[in-house]
Amino acid sequence: MPDIIDLRSDTVTKPTPAMRAAMANAEVGDDVYAEDPTVNRLEARAAEVFGKEAAIFVPTGSMGNQIALRLHTQPGKEVVCEARSHVMDWEMGMAAVFSGCQLRTVPGQRGVLRWQDIEPALSTTGLYYRAQTGLLWIENTHNMAGGTVTPLPVMQELVAGAHERGLPIHLDGARVFNAAAALGTDVATLTRGFDTVNFCLSKGLCAPVGSMLVGTAADIARARSLRKALGGGMRQAGVLAAAGLIALDEMPARLHEDHANAQLLAKRLSGTDGLSIDPAEVETNIVIFGTEVDAAGFVTMLKQAGVLAGAVGPKSVRLVTHRDVDAAACARAAEIVQRVSLHSFLQA
Ligand SMILES: *Cc1c(COP(=O)(O)O)cnc(C)c1O
């Protein structure tokens, strides 16, 4: 169905023609024996791009996050994270299952946590009858808050604060390349000092499958056995890593196009009867707008009109821009959203 405009997520992106060619021709081996040369190249390259010692290729961002959580904690510890973070909302309670930890959530400002928000939630005094904080957890960009960006000075303040208290700090950087693009910086600078960083190749960077966890050589060596424990030991994964290399090296440079298209959507939707959105709050490729009617019903009407979106709250709808929907299609999508809004507004 060529006319459907799919803005549910940047995960729907298909591998590019260059990726498919690289996948077809990839040199491969058995990665459980660390003998897949393409996976090895991808891991070396990811470590280099992030300025860290080592990296590991994992099937999903959720697995990378859960490996990181286990790396830095012991059972009974608390992990301090933002209230609507992915690890809280979308990772199946695995912090409890796999690591025996509980999450202590702190609401950020539109998803952004500063040190002053986190510090009161820490428990590091050693008080024998209180669970101790084991890890700080940051998400940049923040998905459910609408792709919001934690700026570089705040990232630096968080790292300094964590380390001053003797705590490790992990970055869920599923969309960290979007954050870097929005800030006009590079991911190595933005993530400096984080003990581990997880990022997705399979979202706006268009690879079909895969995420990377980067950190110290010692942590990544342990991550290999944790990945195997979770069933993530892959064999000729070089066919996937070949696409990942292109995602890592070539795709970040075009993310500004997705951000511009998100602005286009936000600007066209602002001022529409029945919708609420402030374009100034759209910082990257995620557009969340409020509806007066039930969001799930609104999304169903959008689907019938040819736009796929997601309901992310009782009265909020999310659109995510990506490589497979160009500016013209975004403009068409904006018209359709306006039409559906007018229709539902008149009906209400
Ligand atoms: C997508 C995403 C992940 C990981 O998702 P997978 O679907 O497991 O690859 C982790 N964190 C955030 C913020 C995400 O948006």
Short mmCIF file of C-alpha atoms and ligand atoms in Angstrom, two decimals, residues 9-11 59-65 85-87 90-91 137 139-144 172-175 198 200 202-203 210-211 286 318, ligand 1:
data_model
loop_
_atom_site.label_atom_id
_atom_site.label_comp_id
_atom_site.label_asym_id
_atom_site.label_seq_id
_atom_site.Cartn_x
_atom_site.Cartn_y
_atom_site.Cartn_z
CA SER A 9 8.18 5.04 14.68
CA ASP A 10 11.62 5.40 13.15
CA THR A 11 11.96 1.64 13.72
CA PRO A 59 20.06 -7.86 18.84
CA THR A 60 17.99 -5.12 20.51
CA GLY A 61 18.32 -1.97 22.55
CA SER A 62 16.34 -3.60 25.33
CA MET A 63 18.97 -6.33 25.59
CA GLY A 64 21.81 -3.79 25.59
CA ASN A 65 20.10 -1.84 28.36
CA SER A 85 11.97 6.21 30.71
CA HIS A 86 12.04 3.23 28.34
CA VAL A 87 13.59 1.00 31.02
CA TRP A 90 8.81 -0.82 27.96
CA GLU A 91 11.32 -3.36 29.26
CA TRP A 137 20.15 5.94 34.28
CA GLU A 139 17.77 8.65 28.44
CA ASN A 140 18.85 11.07 25.66
CA THR A 141 16.88 11.78 23.56
CA HIS A 142 13.90 10.99 25.76
CA ASN A 143 11.38 8.96 23.80
CA MET A 144 8.08 9.33 25.66
CA ASP A 172 20.10 4.81 27.19
CA GLY A 173 21.09 6.52 23.98
CA ALA A 174 18.70 4.68 21.67
CA ARG A 175 18.53 7.99 19.77
CA ASN A 198 23.52 1.87 24.54
CA CYS A 200 20.17 1.70 18.35
CA SER A 202 17.71 0.00 13.90
CA LYS A 203 15.83 3.28 14.34
CA GLY A 210 20.72 -4.29 16.15
CA SER A 211 22.03 -2.06 18.89
CA ILE A 286 9.42 12.95 17.57
CA ARG A 318 2.97 10.49 18.53
C1 LIG B 1 13.72 1.82 21.10
C2 LIG B 1 14.30 2.13 22.43
C3 LIG B 1 15.05 1.19 23.14
C4 LIG B 1 15.32 -0.22 22.67
O1 LIG B 1 14.38 -0.76 21.87
P1 LIG B 1 14.45 -2.19 21.16
O2 LIG B 1 13.15 -2.19 20.46
O3 LIG B 1 14.55 -3.21 22.22
O4 LIG B 1 15.61 -2.20 20.24
C5 LIG B 1 15.59 1.57 24.34
N1 LIG B 1 15.42 2.82 24.80
C6 LIG B 1 14.73 3.76 24.14
C7 LIG B 1 14.65 5.12 24.69
C8 LIG B 1 14.13 3.44 22.93
O5 LIG B 1 13.45 4.39 22.29
#
